[in-house]
Structures are given as structure tokens and as C-alpha cells.
CSV table of C-alpha atoms and ligand atoms in Angstrom, one decimal:
chain,number,residue,atom,x,y,z
A,26,MET,CA,30.3,-0.1,0.3
A,27,LEU,CA,27.0,1.8,0.1
A,28,PHE,CA,25.5,0.3,3.3
A,29,ARG,CA,25.7,-2.7,5.7
A,30,ARG,CA,22.7,-4.6,6.9
A,31,ILE,CA,22.9,-5.4,10.6
A,32,ASN,CA,20.6,-8.2,12.1
A,33,PHE,CA,19.7,-7.6,15.8
A,34,LYS,CA,19.0,-10.3,18.4
A,35,LYS,CA,15.5,-10.6,19.5
A,36,PHE,CA,14.2,-12.2,22.8
A,37,THR,CA,10.6,-13.3,22.5
A,38,ASP,CA,8.4,-14.7,25.3
A,39,GLY,CA,4.8,-14.6,26.2
A,40,ARG,CA,5.1,-10.9,27.1
A,41,GLY,CA,6.4,-9.7,23.7
A,42,ASP,CA,9.7,-9.1,22.0
A,43,LEU,CA,12.9,-7.4,23.3
A,44,ILE,CA,15.6,-6.2,21.0
A,45,PRO,CA,18.7,-5.0,22.7
A,46,LEU,CA,21.3,-2.7,21.0
A,47,GLU,CA,24.8,-2.5,22.3
A,48,PHE,CA,26.9,0.5,21.1
A,49,GLY,CA,30.6,1.0,20.7
A,50,SER,CA,33.5,1.2,18.3
A,51,ASP,CA,35.8,-0.7,20.7
A,52,PHE,CA,33.2,-3.3,21.9
A,53,ASP,CA,33.5,-6.7,20.1
A,54,ASN,CA,29.9,-7.6,20.6
A,55,ALA,CA,28.5,-4.3,19.6
A,56,ASP,CA,25.3,-4.3,17.4
A,57,ILE,CA,25.9,-0.7,16.5
A,58,PRO,CA,29.6,-0.3,15.5
A,59,PHE,CA,30.2,3.3,16.7
A,60,ASP,CA,29.7,5.4,19.8
A,61,VAL,CA,26.2,6.8,19.6
A,62,LYS,CA,26.0,10.4,20.5
A,63,ARG,CA,22.4,11.1,19.4
A,64,CYS,CA,19.3,9.2,18.6
A,65,TYR,CA,16.0,10.5,17.2
A,66,PHE,CA,12.7,8.9,16.1
A,67,ILE,CA,10.3,9.9,13.4
A,68,SER,CA,6.7,9.1,14.0
A,69,GLY,CA,3.5,9.8,12.0
A,70,PRO,CA,5.2,10.3,8.5
A,71,THR,CA,2.7,11.1,5.8
A,72,ASN,CA,2.4,8.3,3.3
A,73,ASP,CA,3.2,10.5,0.3
A,74,GLY,CA,5.9,12.6,2.0
A,75,ILE,CA,9.7,12.2,1.3
A,76,ARG,CA,12.1,12.6,4.2
A,77,GLY,CA,15.9,12.8,4.2
A,78,GLN,CA,17.0,14.0,0.8
A,79,HIS,CA,20.5,14.8,2.1
A,80,ALA,CA,23.9,13.4,2.8
A,81,HIS,CA,26.3,13.9,5.7
A,82,ARG,CA,29.9,15.2,5.5
A,83,ASN,CA,31.1,13.3,8.6
A,84,LEU,CA,28.5,11.1,10.3
A,85,GLU,CA,27.5,7.5,10.5
A,86,GLN,CA,24.0,6.3,11.1
A,87,VAL,CA,22.0,3.2,11.7
A,88,ILE,CA,18.4,3.5,10.5
A,89,ILE,CA,15.7,1.1,11.8
A,90,ALA,CA,12.0,0.6,11.1
A,91,ALA,CA,11.0,0.4,14.8
A,92,ASN,CA,7.4,-0.1,13.7
A,93,GLY,CA,5.7,-0.5,10.4
A,94,SER,CA,7.6,-0.1,7.1
A,95,PHE,CA,9.1,2.3,4.7
A,96,THR,CA,11.5,2.4,1.8
A,97,LEU,CA,15.0,3.7,2.1
A,98,VAL,CA,16.7,4.9,-1.1
A,99,LEU,CA,20.5,5.2,-1.0
A,100,ASP,CA,22.9,6.7,-3.6
A,101,ASP,CA,26.6,7.0,-3.4
A,102,GLY,CA,26.7,9.6,-6.2
A,103,GLU,CA,28.6,7.3,-8.5
A,104,ALA,CA,27.7,3.7,-9.4
A,105,GLU,CA,25.7,2.4,-6.6
A,106,LYS,CA,22.0,3.0,-5.9
A,107,GLU,CA,19.8,0.8,-3.8
A,108,GLU,CA,16.1,0.8,-2.7
A,109,ILE,CA,15.6,-1.2,0.6
A,110,LYS,CA,12.2,-2.0,2.1
A,111,LEU,CA,12.5,-1.9,5.9
A,112,ASP,CA,9.7,-3.7,7.7
A,113,SER,CA,11.4,-5.5,10.6
A,114,ASN,CA,12.6,-4.0,13.9
A,115,THR,CA,15.5,-6.6,14.0
A,116,VAL,CA,17.2,-5.0,11.0
A,117,GLY,CA,19.4,-1.8,11.0
A,118,ILE,CA,20.9,-0.2,7.9
A,119,HIS,CA,24.4,1.2,8.6
A,120,ILE,CA,25.5,4.1,6.4
A,121,LYS,CA,28.5,6.2,6.5
A,122,ASN,CA,29.3,9.7,5.2
A,123,LEU,CA,28.7,10.9,1.7
A,124,VAL,CA,25.6,8.7,1.0
A,125,TRP,CA,22.5,10.5,-0.3
A,126,ARG,CA,19.4,9.1,1.5
A,127,GLU,CA,15.7,9.4,1.0
A,128,LEU,CA,13.0,7.8,3.0
A,129,LYS,CA,9.5,7.3,1.4
A,130,ASP,CA,6.4,5.0,1.2
A,131,PHE,CA,5.7,5.0,4.9
A,132,SER,CA,3.0,2.8,6.4
A,133,HIS,CA,0.5,4.6,8.6
A,134,ASP,CA,2.0,3.0,11.7
A,135,CYS,CA,5.7,3.7,10.8
A,136,VAL,CA,8.1,4.7,13.5
A,137,ILE,CA,11.7,5.2,12.4
A,138,LEU,CA,14.6,5.1,14.9
A,139,VAL,CA,17.9,6.6,13.9
A,140,LEU,CA,21.2,6.3,15.8
A,141,ALA,CA,23.9,8.8,14.9
A,142,SER,CA,27.6,9.0,15.6
A,143,GLU,CA,27.6,12.8,16.0
A,144,HIS,CA,25.5,15.6,17.7
A,145,TYR,CA,23.1,17.6,15.4
A,146,LYS,CA,25.0,20.1,13.4
A,147,GLU,CA,23.4,21.7,10.3
A,148,SER,CA,26.7,22.4,8.8
A,149,ASP,CA,27.3,18.6,8.5
A,150,TYR,CA,24.4,18.4,6.1
A,151,ILE,CA,24.6,18.4,2.3
A,152,ARG,CA,21.0,19.2,1.3
A,153,ASN,CA,21.7,20.1,-2.3
A,154,LYS,CA,22.1,17.1,-4.8
A,155,ASP,CA,24.5,19.0,-7.1
A,156,GLU,CA,26.7,19.9,-4.2
A,157,PHE,CA,26.6,16.3,-3.2
A,158,TYR,CA,27.8,15.1,-6.6
A,159,ASN,CA,30.6,17.6,-6.5
A,160,CYS,CA,31.7,16.5,-3.1
A,161,VAL,CA,31.8,12.9,-4.3
A,162,LYS,CA,33.6,13.8,-7.6
A,163,ASN,CA,36.2,15.8,-5.8
A,164,ASN,CA,36.6,13.0,-3.2
A,165,GLU,CA,36.0,15.4,-0.3
A,166,TYR,CA,35.8,14.2,3.4
B,203,TYD,P1,15.1,17.2,8.7
B,203,TYD,O1,16.5,17.1,8.4
B,203,TYD,O2,14.2,18.0,7.7
B,203,TYD,O3,14.4,15.8,8.8
B,203,TYD,P2,14.6,14.5,7.7
B,203,TYD,O4,16.0,14.3,7.5
B,203,TYD,O5,13.8,13.4,8.4
B,203,TYD,O6,13.9,14.9,6.4
B,203,TYD,O7,14.8,17.8,10.2
B,203,TYD,C1,13.6,18.3,10.6
B,203,TYD,C2,13.8,19.3,11.6
B,203,TYD,O8,14.4,18.8,12.8
B,203,TYD,C3,14.9,20.4,11.2
B,203,TYD,O9,14.4,21.7,11.6
B,203,TYD,C4,16.1,20.1,12.0
B,203,TYD,C5,15.6,19.4,13.2
B,203,TYD,N1,16.5,18.4,13.8
B,203,TYD,C6,17.1,18.6,15.0
B,203,TYD,O10,16.9,19.7,15.6
B,203,TYD,N2,17.9,17.7,15.6
B,203,TYD,C7,18.1,16.5,14.9
B,203,TYD,O11,18.8,15.5,15.5
B,203,TYD,C8,17.5,16.2,13.6
B,203,TYD,C9,17.8,15.0,12.8
B,203,TYD,C10,16.7,17.3,13.1
């Protein structure tokens, strides 16, 4: 499966919205189905820029449009490709390893929140698309 869409709960009252995220691989009611070791957010992306353009060897992520909107392009290097417009902070896209991702078409107010299962390690990145296709073909990782 290329990705899984997760819908978060939202508690709204006169003061605004609250969206809680519970983490954990061994917690039945987890919203994020892995133990989060790192989180980062991207703010102020330029509208015509492209981010991502890589895959991971051994890492799961959930990607959320915390504010505004953007388009997430996913490719498993074989048959599946998907373009997903993310414009709700109650939706997370869960992707596993060996999925090429690109982020584009950012709204001016876009803030992206990413939750990751591993610490940052540059050697986990596949930043070359031909190398990515080779890893998929050889069924690595
Ligand atoms: P980069 O991978 O180019 O961002 P994107 O995937 O959005 O295109 O990362 C930009 C810089 O930030 C790069 O120098 C690596 C650094 N970085 C960290 O130090 N820690 C992190 O957790 C991440 C995601 C990136």
C-alpha cells in the first residue's frame, strides 16, 4: 500500500479547535501507529518550490498540513502513483519506507508538520531517483 490516510479527532468549542495526536506502536488507540522519535515543521514554503524529492530506506512518517494547503506526490517506483491535496489539519498521510515523495503547490500560509519514526540520519535518505528505482527493483530494505 502506497499510503494510508488517517483522520484525527477534533475538539471544537468557542475558543477554537484542538486536535490531539497519540503515538505508539503498542497503543490500541494511537492516532500515529509508531513511536515518534522526531518531529519537524516546514513553514513559509515558496509557492513554486518543490520539497522532498527523496525516499527513505527505513523510516515511517505521517505528514500533515497543519495550516493552509499543499500537494503531496507519492510514487512507489513501480505501479502506484498518487497526488493528494492536503488542506485539513485533521488528516495525516502515513507512508513507510521506499516511497518517493514530493511536496509542491504550497499556499502562502502553509505549515507542514511531519512526524517521523527515526532520528535524522542523512544515510537513510535516497535522494537520487535512479538509485530509488534500483532499490525498488532489487527489493532492498
Ligand atoms: P531537506 O531534506 O532538503 O528538506 P525537504 O525534505 O523538505 O526537501 O532538509 C533541509 C535541511 O534540513 C537539510 O540541510 C537537512 C536538514 N534537516 C535536519 O537537520 N533534520 C531534519 O530532521 C530534517 C528533516 C532536515
